Amino acid sequence: MHIEISLRQQRLRLIDEQEKVLRDYVISTALNGAGEQKNSYCTPRGRHLVRAKIGAEMPVGAVFRGRRPTGEIWSRELGEQHPGRDWILTRILWLSGCEPGYNRLGNVDSMQRYIYIHGTPDTEPMGEPHSHGCIRMRNHEVAELFELVPISTTVLVLDD
């Protein structure tokens, strides 16, 4: 089983060994587009692995900072108290690049760039680029995906 992310379509698909689409989600990738460079706020392309899964058993809407739960649960009121905050909610699938010089090591290392698949507030748009580089999903959908994929699942981020 693997994950394919289409930057053009703003979709994440979970695909089984027979190439059957098991799940198909609308997502949001980087507002700055595709790119691998550190500090670019772009979504890195290429082959990645799910290196870590963070947030098992946390409630939907749990807020994370530095990959640790804050004890907060996102609400519209909390969002209004912290305008402009880059909300990382519910679950984190931390990606690690597999292609040295392209998305691994040096100034292009996806893991060192803290590139995740994670939940986002319901007020954030889906189906259009809007993130700071990560792959944003609806909270109930990222919780579902989190349960379906093991660590080391391949993630292909494609321009198509």
Backbone as numpy.savetxt, mean C-alpha at the origin, in Angstrom:
# Nx Ny Nz CAx CAy CAz Cx Cy Cz
0.21 -17.66 -5.60 -0.64 -16.49 -5.60 0.26 -15.25 -5.60
-0.18 -14.21 -6.32 0.58 -12.97 -6.33 -0.38 -11.78 -6.48
0.16 -10.59 -6.28 -0.58 -9.35 -6.40 -0.06 -8.61 -7.62
-0.97 -8.08 -8.43 -0.61 -7.20 -9.53 -1.27 -5.84 -9.29
-0.47 -4.79 -9.39 -0.96 -3.44 -9.23 -0.79 -2.72 -10.55
-1.89 -2.19 -11.08 -1.85 -1.41 -12.32 -1.92 0.07 -11.96
-0.84 0.80 -12.25 -0.82 2.24 -11.98 -1.78 2.97 -12.90
-1.86 2.57 -14.15 -2.75 3.25 -15.09 -4.22 3.05 -14.71
-4.57 1.82 -14.35 -5.95 1.50 -14.02 -6.32 1.80 -12.57
-5.30 2.02 -11.71 -5.53 2.23 -10.28 -6.31 1.04 -9.70
-5.75 -0.17 -9.95 -6.37 -1.40 -9.49 -5.31 -2.31 -8.89
-5.73 -3.06 -7.89 -4.90 -4.11 -7.29 -5.68 -5.40 -7.45
-5.00 -6.40 -8.03 -5.64 -7.70 -8.25 -4.84 -8.78 -7.54
-5.55 -9.64 -6.83 -4.96 -10.83 -6.23 -5.23 -11.98 -7.19
-4.15 -12.64 -7.62 -4.23 -13.63 -8.69 -3.67 -14.97 -8.19
-4.39 -16.05 -8.49 -3.93 -17.36 -8.03 -2.94 -17.98 -9.02
-2.50 -19.21 -8.71 -1.49 -19.90 -9.51 -1.96 -20.20 -10.94
-3.27 -20.27 -11.16 -3.82 -20.53 -12.49 -4.17 -19.22 -13.21
-3.70 -18.10 -12.68 -3.94 -16.77 -13.25 -5.40 -16.32 -13.16
-6.14 -16.92 -12.24 -7.52 -16.51 -11.97 -7.50 -15.33 -10.99
-8.27 -14.29 -11.29 -8.37 -13.13 -10.40 -9.27 -13.49 -9.23
-8.69 -13.51 -8.04 -9.45 -13.84 -6.83 -10.13 -12.60 -6.23
-9.44 -11.47 -6.29 -9.96 -10.20 -5.78 -9.49 -9.10 -6.72
-10.31 -8.06 -6.82 -10.00 -6.91 -7.68 -10.46 -5.66 -6.93
-9.50 -4.82 -6.55 -9.79 -3.64 -5.73 -9.41 -2.36 -6.47
-10.20 -1.32 -6.26 -9.83 0.02 -6.70 -8.91 0.59 -5.63
-7.81 1.22 -6.06 -6.79 1.72 -5.14 -6.43 3.16 -5.49
-5.48 3.71 -4.75 -4.91 5.02 -5.07 -3.40 4.93 -4.87
-2.66 5.26 -5.93 -1.20 5.27 -5.87 -0.72 6.72 -5.86
0.54 6.95 -6.11 1.17 8.26 -5.91 0.64 9.36 -6.82
0.35 10.48 -6.22 -0.03 11.68 -6.95 1.09 12.08 -7.91
2.37 11.84 -7.52 3.52 12.19 -8.35 3.82 11.15 -9.43
3.00 10.11 -9.52 3.19 9.10 -10.56 4.17 8.00 -10.16
4.68 7.34 -11.17 5.60 6.22 -10.96 7.03 6.73 -10.86
7.81 6.09 -9.99 9.22 6.43 -9.85 9.83 5.71 -8.68
11.11 5.49 -8.78 11.81 4.67 -7.79 12.72 5.47 -6.85
13.00 6.70 -7.15 13.98 7.47 -6.38 13.49 7.83 -4.98
14.38 7.74 -4.03 14.13 8.17 -2.66 13.67 9.63 -2.66
12.73 9.95 -1.79 12.18 11.30 -1.62 11.41 11.82 -2.83
11.04 10.95 -3.75 10.30 11.37 -4.94 8.80 11.41 -4.70
8.33 10.72 -3.67 6.90 10.58 -3.40 6.18 9.95 -4.59
6.87 9.04 -5.25 6.33 8.28 -6.38 6.13 6.83 -5.95
5.28 6.12 -6.67 5.09 4.69 -6.43 6.11 3.91 -7.24
6.93 3.09 -6.56 7.96 2.32 -7.28 7.36 1.16 -8.07
7.92 0.95 -9.25 7.48 -0.13 -10.13 8.34 -1.37 -9.94
7.91 -2.42 -10.61 8.70 -3.65 -10.64 8.23 -4.69 -9.65
9.11 -5.69 -9.47 8.79 -6.84 -8.63 9.17 -6.54 -7.17
8.22 -6.77 -6.30 8.40 -6.60 -4.86 7.93 -7.86 -4.13
8.23 -7.93 -2.86 7.70 -8.95 -1.96 7.05 -8.27 -0.78
6.02 -8.91 -0.22 5.49 -8.47 1.07 6.51 -8.90 2.11
7.25 -7.95 2.65 8.32 -8.24 3.61 7.80 -8.37 5.03
6.77 -7.58 5.37 6.21 -7.62 6.72 4.72 -7.31 6.65
3.99 -7.91 7.58 2.56 -7.63 7.75 2.38 -7.06 9.15
1.78 -5.90 9.22 1.66 -5.19 10.50 0.19 -4.84 10.73
-0.29 -5.12 11.94 -1.63 -4.72 12.32 -2.62 -5.85 12.51
-2.16 -7.10 12.50 -3.07 -8.23 12.72 -3.85 -8.00 14.00
-5.13 -8.28 13.94 -6.02 -8.18 15.10 -6.37 -6.75 15.51
-5.83 -5.76 14.83 -6.19 -4.37 15.15 -7.58 -4.08 14.57
-8.31 -3.17 15.19 -9.63 -2.84 14.65 -9.52 -2.08 13.33
-10.55 -2.19 12.51 -10.61 -1.41 11.28 -10.57 0.07 11.66
-9.71 0.82 10.98 -9.56 2.25 11.27 -8.46 2.56 12.27
-7.78 1.53 12.79 -6.67 1.77 13.72 -5.62 2.65 13.03
-5.10 3.62 13.76 -4.12 4.57 13.23 -2.71 4.09 13.56
-1.82 4.16 12.55 -0.41 3.79 12.73 0.47 4.99 12.46
1.52 5.12 13.27 2.60 6.08 13.02 3.90 5.33 13.26
4.80 5.41 12.31 6.05 4.65 12.44 5.80 3.16 12.57
4.75 2.67 11.91 4.38 1.25 11.90 3.90 0.74 13.25
3.57 1.64 14.15 3.06 1.25 15.46 1.67 1.86 15.66
0.76 1.08 16.26 -0.57 1.64 16.51 -0.50 2.77 17.55
-1.24 3.84 17.29 -1.25 4.98 18.21 -2.29 4.83 19.31
-3.20 3.89 19.15 -4.33 3.74 20.06 -5.56 4.50 19.58
-5.39 5.28 18.52 -6.51 6.03 17.95 -7.24 5.18 16.91
-8.50 5.49 16.73 -9.30 4.94 15.64 -9.74 6.13 14.80
-9.47 6.06 13.49 -9.78 7.19 12.63 -11.27 7.49 12.64
-11.59 8.76 12.70 -12.96 9.26 12.55 -12.86 10.58 11.81
-13.97 11.04 11.30 -13.99 12.32 10.60 -13.50 13.44 11.53
-13.91 13.36 12.80 -13.51 14.37 13.79 -11.99 14.35 14.01
-11.41 13.15 14.13 -9.97 13.03 14.30 -9.26 13.59 13.08
-9.78 13.29 11.90 -9.20 13.82 10.67 -9.22 15.34 10.63
-10.29 15.94 11.11 -10.40 17.40 11.14 -9.42 18.02 12.14
-9.10 17.28 13.22 -8.14 17.76 14.21 -6.71 17.74 13.69
-6.45 16.91 12.68 -5.09 16.75 12.14 -5.12 16.88 10.62
-5.45 18.06 10.10 -5.51 18.21 8.64 -4.12 18.03 8.02
-4.11 17.40 6.87 -2.84 17.21 6.16 -2.04 16.01 6.60
-2.47 15.32 7.65 -1.75 14.13 8.12 -1.90 13.01 7.09
-0.82 12.29 6.82 -0.86 11.15 5.90 -1.30 9.93 6.71
-2.57 9.62 6.67 -3.15 8.58 7.50 -2.79 7.19 6.98
-2.25 6.37 7.87 -1.97 4.97 7.60 -2.83 4.18 8.57
-3.82 3.48 8.02 -4.87 2.88 8.84 -5.00 1.37 8.62
-5.53 0.71 9.63 -6.05 -0.66 9.64 -4.99 -1.75 9.52
-4.26 -1.81 8.41 -3.22 -2.83 8.19 -2.13 -2.25 7.31
-0.92 -2.83 7.45 0.21 -2.45 6.61 0.82 -3.71 6.02
0.97 -3.71 4.70 1.78 -4.72 4.00 3.00 -3.95 3.49
4.14 -4.17 4.14 5.37 -3.43 3.84 6.09 -4.12 2.70
6.36 -3.38 1.63 6.96 -3.95 0.43 8.47 -3.78 0.39
9.12 -4.79 -0.14 10.56 -4.77 -0.36 10.82 -5.07 -1.83
11.59 -4.21 -2.48 11.94 -4.41 -3.88 12.81 -5.64 -4.07
12.74 -6.22 -5.25 13.50 -7.44 -5.58 14.53 -7.21 -6.67
14.59 -5.98 -7.21 15.44 -5.73 -8.38 16.54 -4.73 -8.01
17.75 -5.23 -7.66 18.84 -4.33 -7.27 19.11 -3.25 -8.32
19.24 -2.03 -7.84 19.49 -0.90 -8.72 18.24 -0.29 -9.32
17.11 -0.99 -9.19 15.84 -0.48 -9.73 14.86 -0.15 -8.60
14.63 -1.11 -7.69 13.74 -0.86 -6.55 14.30 -1.46 -5.25
15.58 -1.82 -5.30 16.23 -2.40 -4.12 17.65 -1.83 -4.01
18.01 -1.49 -2.78 19.33 -0.97 -2.41 19.51 0.49 -2.87
20.44 1.16 -2.24 20.78 2.53 -2.60 19.61 3.50 -2.50
19.57 4.45 -3.43 18.54 5.50 -3.42 17.23 5.07 -4.07
17.07 3.78 -4.35 15.83 3.30 -4.96 15.19 2.17 -4.14
15.59 2.02 -2.90 15.13 0.89 -2.09 13.70 1.12 -1.56
12.76 0.33 -2.06 11.35 0.49 -1.68 11.12 0.30 -0.19
11.80 -0.64 0.41 11.60 -0.87 1.84 12.12 0.32 2.66
13.29 0.83 2.31 13.83 2.00 3.01 13.00 3.25 2.76
12.23 3.25 1.66 11.32 4.36 1.36 9.99 4.19 2.10
9.82 3.09 2.83 8.59 2.81 3.58 7.38 2.77 2.65
7.50 1.97 1.60 6.40 1.80 0.65 5.51 0.66 1.17
4.24 0.99 1.40 3.27 0.05 1.95 2.05 -0.06 1.05
1.32 -1.14 1.25 -0.10 -1.22 0.91 -0.79 -1.03 2.25
-1.66 -0.02 2.35 -2.28 0.27 3.65 -3.66 0.87 3.48
-4.40 0.90 4.58 -5.72 1.51 4.61 -5.62 3.02 4.68
-6.72 3.69 4.27 -6.79 5.14 4.25 -8.20 5.58 4.64
-8.38 6.82 5.07 -9.73 7.27 5.43 -10.72 7.13 4.27
-11.97 6.89 4.62 -13.03 6.76 3.62 -13.24 8.06 2.85
-12.76 9.17 3.39 -12.91 10.47 2.73 -11.91 10.65 1.59
-10.88 9.79 1.52 -9.87 9.91 0.48 -10.36 9.26 -0.81
-10.03 9.86 -1.96 -10.51 9.30 -3.23 -9.79 8.00 -3.58
-10.50 7.14 -4.28 -9.96 5.90 -4.83 -10.11 5.98 -6.34
-9.28 5.21 -7.05 -9.38 5.17 -8.50 -8.63 6.30 -9.18
-7.89 7.07 -8.41 -7.06 8.15 -8.96 -5.82 8.30 -8.10
-4.71 8.69 -8.70 -3.47 8.87 -7.93 -3.64 9.99 -6.91
-3.28 9.68 -5.65 -3.46 10.69 -4.61 -2.50 10.50 -3.43
-1.75 9.39 -3.39 -0.91 9.09 -2.22 0.45 9.76 -2.30
1.25 9.52 -1.27 2.63 10.02 -1.21 3.63 8.98 -1.70
3.14 7.91 -2.33 4.00 6.85 -2.85 3.48 5.46 -2.55
2.75 5.33 -1.45 2.19 4.04 -1.08 0.98 3.68 -1.94
0.50 2.47 -1.72 -0.72 2.00 -2.36 -1.80 2.03 -1.30
-2.76 2.93 -1.46 -3.85 3.09 -0.50 -5.04 2.24 -0.92
-5.71 1.68 0.11 -6.91 0.87 -0.10 -7.98 1.27 0.91
-9.22 0.91 0.62 -10.29 1.04 1.60 -9.96 0.11 2.76
-10.35 0.53 3.96 -9.95 -0.19 5.17 -10.44 -1.64 5.23
-11.71 -1.88 4.92 -12.20 -3.26 4.97 -11.55 -4.12 3.90
-11.14 -3.51 2.78 -10.49 -4.27 1.71 -9.05 -4.61 2.06
-8.30 -3.68 2.67 -6.93 -4.00 3.05 -6.92 -5.04 4.17
-7.92 -5.01 5.05 -8.02 -6.03 6.10 -8.27 -7.41 5.48
-9.11 -7.45 4.45 -9.36 -8.71 3.75 -8.09 -9.22 3.05
-7.43 -8.34 2.29 -6.20 -8.72 1.59 -5.14 -9.21 2.56
-4.99 -8.53 3.69 -4.02 -8.88 4.73 -4.19 -10.34 5.15
-5.45 -10.77 5.29 -5.72 -12.15 5.73 -5.46 -13.17 4.62
-5.53 -12.73 3.38 -5.41 -13.66 2.25 -3.97 -13.93 1.81
-3.05 -12.99 2.07 -1.69 -13.15 1.54 -0.68 -13.39 2.65
0.23 -14.31 2.43 1.31 -14.54 3.40 2.49 -13.59 3.15
3.35 -13.48 4.13 4.63 -12.80 3.94 5.34 -13.49 2.79
6.08 -12.73 1.99 6.82 -13.16 0.81 5.96 -13.26 -0.44
4.70 -12.86 -0.38 3.87 -12.82 -1.57 4.50 -11.84 -2.57
4.58 -12.24 -3.83 5.10 -11.36 -4.89 4.07 -10.28 -5.20
4.58 -9.05 -5.37 3.76 -7.90 -5.74 4.40 -7.28 -6.97
3.67 -7.27 -8.09 4.16 -6.67 -9.32 3.47 -5.31 -9.51
4.26 -4.25 -9.55 3.72 -2.90 -9.78 4.02 -2.54 -11.22
2.95 -2.39 -12.01 3.06 -2.24 -13.45 2.53 -0.89 -13.92
3.12 -0.36 -14.99 2.63 0.89 -15.59 1.29 0.70 -16.29
1.00 -0.52 -16.76 -0.20 -0.74 -17.58 -1.49 -0.56 -16.83
